[in-house]
Coordinates of C-alpha atoms and ligand atoms in Angstrom, one line a residue:
M15 CA 33.9 53.3 -53.5
S16 CA 32.0 54.8 -56.4
A17 CA 33.4 55.0 -59.9
D18 CA 33.6 58.8 -59.5
E19 CA 35.8 58.3 -56.4
V20 CA 38.1 55.8 -58.2
G21 CA 38.5 58.5 -60.9
V22 CA 39.4 61.1 -58.2
I23 CA 42.1 58.8 -56.8
A24 CA 43.5 58.0 -60.2
S25 CA 43.8 61.7 -61.0
L26 CA 45.8 62.5 -57.9
S27 CA 49.6 62.7 -57.6
A28 CA 51.2 60.6 -54.9
D29 CA 53.7 63.3 -53.8
R30 CA 52.0 66.7 -54.5
W31 CA 49.1 68.4 -52.8
H32 CA 46.0 69.3 -54.9
P33 CA 43.6 72.0 -53.9
V34 CA 40.2 70.3 -53.0
A35 CA 38.3 72.9 -55.2
D36 CA 40.5 72.1 -58.2
V37 CA 40.0 68.3 -57.8
A38 CA 36.2 68.7 -57.5
E39 CA 36.0 71.0 -60.5
S40 CA 38.2 68.9 -62.7
R41 CA 36.1 65.8 -62.0
A42 CA 32.8 67.8 -62.1
L43 CA 32.0 66.6 -58.5
P44 CA 30.7 68.5 -55.5
I45 CA 33.4 69.5 -53.0
A46 CA 31.5 67.4 -50.4
T47 CA 32.4 64.2 -52.3
I48 CA 36.1 65.0 -51.8
H49 CA 35.6 65.8 -48.1
S50 CA 33.8 62.5 -47.7
M51 CA 36.7 60.7 -49.2
V52 CA 39.0 62.4 -46.8
D53 CA 36.7 61.4 -43.9
R54 CA 36.8 57.8 -45.0
Q55 CA 40.6 57.9 -45.4
L56 CA 40.4 57.2 -49.1
V57 CA 42.7 60.2 -49.8
C58 CA 45.2 62.1 -47.7
S59 CA 44.6 65.7 -46.9
D60 CA 46.7 68.4 -45.1
G61 CA 43.7 69.2 -42.9
D62 CA 44.1 69.0 -39.1
D63 CA 41.0 66.8 -38.4
P64 CA 41.8 63.5 -36.6
A65 CA 41.1 61.2 -39.7
A66 CA 43.3 63.3 -42.0
T67 CA 46.1 63.6 -39.4
R68 CA 46.1 59.8 -38.7
L69 CA 46.3 59.0 -42.4
R70 CA 49.0 61.5 -43.1
E71 CA 51.1 60.3 -40.2
A72 CA 50.6 56.6 -41.3
E73 CA 51.7 57.6 -44.9
A74 CA 54.7 59.4 -43.5
R75 CA 55.7 56.3 -41.4
L76 CA 55.3 53.9 -44.3
E77 CA 57.5 56.3 -46.3
S78 CA 60.1 56.6 -43.5
I79 CA 60.4 52.9 -42.9
G80 CA 60.9 52.3 -46.7
W81 CA 57.9 50.2 -47.5
H82 CA 57.3 49.7 -51.2
P83 CA 53.7 50.8 -51.8
H84 CA 52.6 47.6 -53.6
A85 CA 54.2 45.5 -50.8
A86 CA 52.5 47.5 -48.1
V87 CA 49.1 47.0 -49.8
Y88 CA 49.8 43.3 -50.2
H89 CA 51.0 42.9 -46.7
A90 CA 47.9 44.7 -45.3
L91 CA 45.4 42.8 -47.4
S92 CA 46.9 39.4 -46.7
G93 CA 46.9 39.8 -42.9
W94 CA 44.5 37.5 -41.0
Q95 CA 42.6 38.2 -37.9
G96 CA 40.2 35.7 -36.2
V97 CA 40.3 33.4 -39.2
S98 CA 39.3 29.8 -38.4
G99 CA 39.8 27.1 -41.0
E100 CA 38.3 23.7 -41.2
E101 CA 41.6 21.9 -41.3
G102 CA 41.5 20.8 -37.6
S103 CA 38.0 19.5 -37.7
R104 CA 37.6 17.8 -41.1
C105 CA 38.1 14.1 -41.7
H106 CA 41.7 13.2 -42.4
A107 CA 41.1 9.6 -43.5
A108 CA 42.9 8.8 -46.8
I109 CA 39.6 8.1 -48.6
A110 CA 38.1 11.5 -47.5
Q111 CA 41.3 13.2 -48.8
V112 CA 41.0 11.5 -52.2
E113 CA 37.4 12.5 -52.5
R114 CA 38.1 16.1 -51.6
L115 CA 40.9 16.2 -54.3
Q116 CA 38.6 14.6 -56.9
R117 CA 35.8 17.1 -56.2
H118 CA 38.4 19.9 -56.5
A119 CA 39.6 18.4 -59.9
S120 CA 36.0 18.2 -61.1
S121 CA 35.7 22.0 -60.6
H122 CA 39.2 23.1 -61.6
G123 CA 40.5 20.5 -64.0
R124 CA 43.5 18.2 -63.8
L125 CA 46.5 19.0 -61.6
P126 CA 49.4 20.1 -63.8
S127 CA 52.0 17.2 -64.1
H128 CA 54.3 16.4 -61.2
F129 CA 57.5 16.2 -63.3
H130 CA 58.0 19.0 -65.8
R131 CA 59.7 18.4 -69.1
R132 CA 60.7 21.0 -71.7
D133 CA 59.8 19.8 -75.2
D134 CA 62.0 22.6 -76.7
A135 CA 65.2 21.3 -75.0
L136 CA 68.2 21.3 -77.4
D137 CA 69.8 18.2 -75.9
R138 CA 69.6 16.0 -72.8
V139 CA 72.7 15.0 -70.7
R140 CA 72.4 11.9 -68.5
L141 CA 73.9 12.7 -65.1
P142 CA 75.9 10.0 -63.3
P143 CA 74.0 8.4 -60.4
E144 CA 75.3 9.8 -57.1
P145 CA 74.8 8.0 -53.8
F146 CA 72.6 10.0 -51.4
D147 CA 72.8 7.9 -48.2
D148 CA 75.4 9.5 -46.0
D149 CA 74.5 10.9 -42.6
F150 CA 73.7 14.4 -44.0
A151 CA 71.6 12.9 -46.8
R152 CA 69.7 10.9 -44.2
V153 CA 68.9 14.0 -42.2
L154 CA 67.6 15.6 -45.4
R155 CA 65.6 12.6 -46.4
N156 CA 64.1 12.2 -42.9
R157 CA 62.8 15.8 -42.9
R158 CA 59.1 15.8 -43.0
T159 CA 56.1 17.8 -41.8
T160 CA 54.8 16.3 -38.5
R161 CA 51.2 16.7 -37.5
H162 CA 51.0 14.1 -34.7
F163 CA 52.7 14.9 -31.4
R164 CA 52.9 12.9 -28.1
K165 CA 50.6 14.4 -25.6
G166 CA 52.0 14.9 -22.1
V167 CA 55.6 14.3 -23.2
P168 CA 57.6 17.5 -22.8
L169 CA 60.3 18.5 -25.2
P170 CA 63.7 18.2 -23.5
L171 CA 65.1 21.7 -23.1
A172 CA 68.4 20.8 -24.8
H173 CA 66.6 20.0 -28.0
F174 CA 64.7 23.2 -27.9
T175 CA 67.7 25.4 -27.3
R176 CA 69.7 23.6 -30.0
L177 CA 66.9 24.4 -32.5
L178 CA 66.7 28.1 -31.4
H179 CA 70.5 28.5 -31.4
G180 CA 71.0 26.5 -34.6
T181 CA 68.3 28.4 -36.5
F182 CA 68.1 31.9 -35.1
G183 CA 71.4 32.2 -33.1
A184 CA 74.2 34.5 -34.2
M185 CA 77.2 32.4 -35.4
G186 CA 79.2 35.7 -35.8
T187 CA 79.0 39.4 -36.2
E188 CA 80.6 41.7 -38.7
T189 CA 80.9 45.5 -38.4
L190 CA 80.1 46.7 -41.9
A191 CA 80.6 50.4 -41.1
P192 CA 80.7 52.2 -37.8
G193 CA 77.4 51.4 -35.9
M194 CA 76.3 49.0 -38.7
V195 CA 76.6 45.4 -37.7
A196 CA 75.6 42.2 -39.6
I197 CA 75.0 39.0 -37.9
R198 CA 75.7 35.6 -39.4
R199 CA 73.3 32.7 -39.1
T200 CA 73.3 29.2 -40.5
S201 CA 70.8 30.3 -43.1
P202 CA 71.5 33.0 -45.8
S203 CA 69.7 36.3 -45.6
G204 CA 69.0 38.9 -48.4
G205 CA 71.4 41.7 -47.9
G206 CA 72.9 40.0 -44.9
L207 CA 70.5 41.8 -42.7
H208 CA 68.7 38.9 -40.9
P209 CA 65.6 40.8 -40.2
I210 CA 63.7 37.9 -38.7
E211 CA 63.2 37.5 -35.0
A212 CA 62.0 34.4 -33.2
Y213 CA 59.0 34.6 -30.8
P214 CA 58.5 31.2 -29.2
L215 CA 55.1 30.2 -27.8
V216 CA 56.1 27.5 -25.3
M217 CA 53.5 25.0 -24.4
D218 CA 55.4 22.0 -23.0
V219 CA 59.2 22.3 -22.9
E220 CA 61.1 20.9 -19.9
G221 CA 62.2 23.5 -17.4
L222 CA 60.5 26.4 -19.2
Q223 CA 57.4 28.3 -17.9
P224 CA 54.8 28.1 -20.7
G225 CA 54.0 31.4 -22.5
F226 CA 55.2 33.8 -25.1
Y227 CA 58.9 34.6 -25.3
H228 CA 61.4 36.5 -27.5
Y229 CA 64.6 34.8 -28.3
E230 CA 67.7 37.0 -27.8
P231 CA 70.5 35.6 -30.0
A232 CA 73.0 38.1 -28.6
T233 CA 73.0 36.3 -25.2
H234 CA 71.1 33.1 -26.1
M235 CA 68.4 34.0 -23.7
L236 CA 64.6 33.8 -23.8
A237 CA 62.8 37.0 -22.7
L238 CA 59.4 36.0 -21.2
L239 CA 56.8 38.4 -22.6
E240 CA 53.6 36.7 -21.3
S241 CA 53.2 33.8 -19.0
I242 CA 50.4 31.5 -20.2
P243 CA 49.6 28.1 -18.6
S244 CA 50.1 25.1 -20.8
N245 CA 46.5 24.3 -21.7
P246 CA 45.5 27.9 -22.5
A247 CA 48.7 28.2 -24.4
R248 CA 47.6 25.3 -26.6
E249 CA 44.2 26.8 -27.1
L250 CA 45.9 30.1 -28.1
A251 CA 48.2 28.1 -30.5
A252 CA 45.2 26.5 -32.2
T253 CA 43.5 29.9 -32.6
L254 CA 46.6 31.7 -33.9
L255 CA 47.1 28.8 -36.3
I256 CA 43.5 29.3 -37.7
G257 CA 42.2 26.1 -36.0
Q258 CA 45.0 23.7 -37.1
T259 CA 44.5 21.8 -33.8
Y260 CA 47.0 19.1 -34.7
F261 CA 49.8 21.7 -34.7
A262 CA 48.7 22.9 -31.3
Q263 CA 49.7 19.5 -29.8
A264 CA 53.4 20.4 -30.5
S265 CA 55.7 21.4 -27.6
A266 CA 56.4 24.9 -28.9
L267 CA 55.7 27.2 -31.8
V268 CA 58.2 29.8 -33.0
F269 CA 56.7 32.7 -34.8
H270 CA 58.9 34.5 -37.4
V271 CA 58.6 38.2 -37.1
A272 CA 60.5 40.4 -39.6
R273 CA 61.9 43.7 -38.5
I274 CA 60.9 45.5 -41.7
D275 CA 62.6 48.8 -40.5
R276 CA 66.0 47.0 -40.4
H277 CA 65.6 45.3 -43.8
H278 CA 64.0 48.3 -45.6
W279 CA 66.6 50.6 -44.2
K280 CA 68.9 49.3 -46.9
Y281 CA 66.2 48.3 -49.5
R282 CA 64.1 51.5 -49.5
R283 CA 60.8 51.3 -51.5
H284 CA 62.5 48.4 -53.3
P285 CA 60.1 46.3 -55.4
K286 CA 61.8 43.0 -54.4
A287 CA 62.4 43.8 -50.7
Y288 CA 59.3 42.2 -49.3
K289 CA 59.8 39.0 -51.3
A290 CA 63.3 38.7 -49.9
V291 CA 61.9 38.9 -46.4
L292 CA 59.5 36.1 -47.0
L293 CA 62.3 34.0 -48.6
D294 CA 64.4 34.6 -45.5
S295 CA 61.7 33.0 -43.4
G296 CA 61.6 30.0 -45.7
H297 CA 65.3 29.5 -45.3
L298 CA 65.2 29.7 -41.5
S299 CA 62.3 27.2 -41.5
Q300 CA 64.3 24.7 -43.5
T301 CA 67.2 25.0 -41.1
F302 CA 64.7 24.5 -38.2
H303 CA 63.2 21.5 -39.9
L304 CA 66.7 19.9 -40.5
L305 CA 67.8 20.5 -36.9
A306 CA 64.6 18.8 -35.8
A307 CA 65.1 15.9 -38.2
E308 CA 68.6 15.4 -37.0
R309 CA 67.2 14.8 -33.4
A310 CA 64.3 12.7 -34.7
L311 CA 61.9 15.4 -33.6
G312 CA 58.7 16.5 -35.3
A313 CA 58.6 19.9 -36.9
F314 CA 56.3 22.0 -39.2
Y315 CA 56.0 25.3 -40.9
T316 CA 52.8 27.1 -41.5
A317 CA 51.9 30.4 -43.2
A318 CA 48.2 29.9 -42.4
I319 CA 48.3 32.0 -39.3
N320 CA 46.3 34.9 -37.8
D321 CA 49.2 37.2 -38.1
V322 CA 47.3 40.3 -37.1
D323 CA 46.3 38.6 -33.8
V324 CA 49.9 37.5 -33.2
S325 CA 51.0 41.0 -33.8
R326 CA 48.5 42.4 -31.3
R327 CA 49.2 39.8 -28.7
L328 CA 53.0 40.6 -28.9
H329 CA 52.4 44.3 -28.9
L330 CA 54.3 44.7 -32.1
D331 CA 54.3 47.8 -34.3
P332 CA 52.6 46.4 -37.4
L333 CA 54.5 48.8 -39.8
R334 CA 57.9 48.0 -38.4
E335 CA 57.5 44.3 -37.4
A336 CA 55.7 41.9 -39.8
V337 CA 54.5 38.5 -38.6
I338 CA 55.4 36.1 -41.4
A339 CA 54.9 32.5 -40.5
A340 CA 55.5 29.9 -37.7
N341 CA 57.5 26.8 -37.1
G342 CA 56.7 24.3 -34.5
V343 CA 58.4 21.4 -32.8
G344 CA 57.5 18.5 -30.6
V345 CA 57.9 14.8 -29.8
I346 CA 56.5 12.7 -32.7
D347 CA 53.6 10.3 -32.1
H348 CA 54.7 7.5 -34.3
R349 CA 51.4 5.6 -33.8
Q350 CA 49.5 8.1 -36.0
N351 CA 50.2 8.9 -39.6
E352 CA 47.1 9.9 -41.4
L353 CA 47.9 13.6 -41.7
H354 CA 51.3 13.0 -43.3
L355 CA 52.5 12.9 -46.9
N356 CA 53.7 9.3 -47.4
P357 CA 55.6 9.2 -50.7
E358 CA 56.8 6.0 -52.4
P359 CA 60.6 5.9 -52.8
Y360 CA 61.6 7.2 -56.2
A361 CA 64.8 7.4 -58.2
P362 CA 65.1 8.9 -61.7
R363 CA 64.3 6.4 -64.4
P364 CA 65.7 6.6 -67.9
D365 CA 62.2 6.1 -69.4
A366 CA 60.4 8.6 -67.1
L367 CA 58.3 11.2 -68.9
A368 CA 56.2 14.0 -67.6
C369 CA 52.7 12.6 -67.3
Ligands
FMN14 C1 55.2 28.0 -47.0 C2 54.6 26.7 -46.4 C3 53.4 26.8 -45.8 C4 52.8 25.7 -45.2 N1 51.6 25.8 -44.6 C5 51.1 24.7 -44.0 C6 49.8 24.8 -43.3 O1 49.3 25.9 -43.2 N2 49.3 23.7 -42.8 C7 49.9 22.5 -42.9 O2 49.4 21.5 -42.4 N3 51.1 22.3 -43.6 C8 51.7 23.4 -44.1 N4 52.9 23.3 -44.8 C9 53.5 22.0 -44.9 C10 53.3 21.4 -46.3 O3 52.0 20.9 -46.4 C11 54.3 20.2 -46.4 O4 55.6 20.7 -46.4 C12 54.0 19.4 -47.7 O5 52.8 18.8 -47.6 C13 55.1 18.4 -48.0 O6 55.2 17.5 -46.9 P1 56.6 17.3 -46.2 O7 57.0 18.6 -45.5 O8 56.4 16.2 -45.1 O9 57.6 16.9 -47.2 C14 53.5 24.4 -45.3 C15 54.7 24.4 -45.9 C16 55.3 25.5 -46.5 C17 56.7 25.4 -47.1

């Protein structure tokens, strides 16, 4: 885009038509410049040529679904297609990891401190120590991101169905007004709308044909969308997860897909609505993680996905259904550990300062 074209866009109203001749004259530009901007879909026009019609219709759909313009731009610009990272192929030995981090620090300076302390605090109150070793606490403590899975050991179906039901299943419904029903899940949801749907990519789960499914919480059923043999399903998983091959050894992925039209129906062009959708996915992921930890299964969550490719593969409407992130689950391979965070136990110390 030229500086002149940026000037044209800045001079236009978002909700009023301007005659092309007036725009050209006010910016001292030839009319052909404005027409070229229409052809390149930089501005909307009421003309009936295909490019103008497509753009106008897309704008109208964005508007009718309730997208906030900034969120729509962010969502479109942060979508990935065909991205392949180096995570799967690089050396994961501890020493290599330390060297990578040190190189990073030499370019970008020190990592800000791990514990944060406000020097302007008015006072400090010492809290009583509270035991954190009951069953529930143990599940929380045992939650971790798993990146090593047992090959050739299928996930028992009962575990998988518990994870799907416990995370994405409906624990109840409530009719808010005639025809308007909220579902209740084990995780909270902004506005009580639960816009996120689960799309499992099954690679190796006992009794399930490998392939892409949609989980239907109303009936606790899996709707098969595409049958894909186990090995190609793993290759697909690695590709959709931008080459994170360690995650492709899991038994199943579960993609989180937000029904933007349901969520934004209530929060129309709301500046916080998109953020709330992302936060919903994080809550569901934590529940998924904890259910896996309770059964000593390995789980993960990743936002580094080729979301545009997932959307196409699932034939989603990209304006109404936004692919957000993916969880995964499988049987842990305890013999390998190098890809894991291995923290030392820690309890608050009276003398601890931010460092
Ligand atoms: C939003 C989000 C995105 C993440 N994306 C990735 C990812 O792309 N690849 C990966 O290996 N781990 C990913 N993780 C896992 C984190 O690296 C992991 O949670 C962190 O290292 C702490 O380890 P822990 O989960 O075992 O406590 C992600 C976690 C979150 C919450």
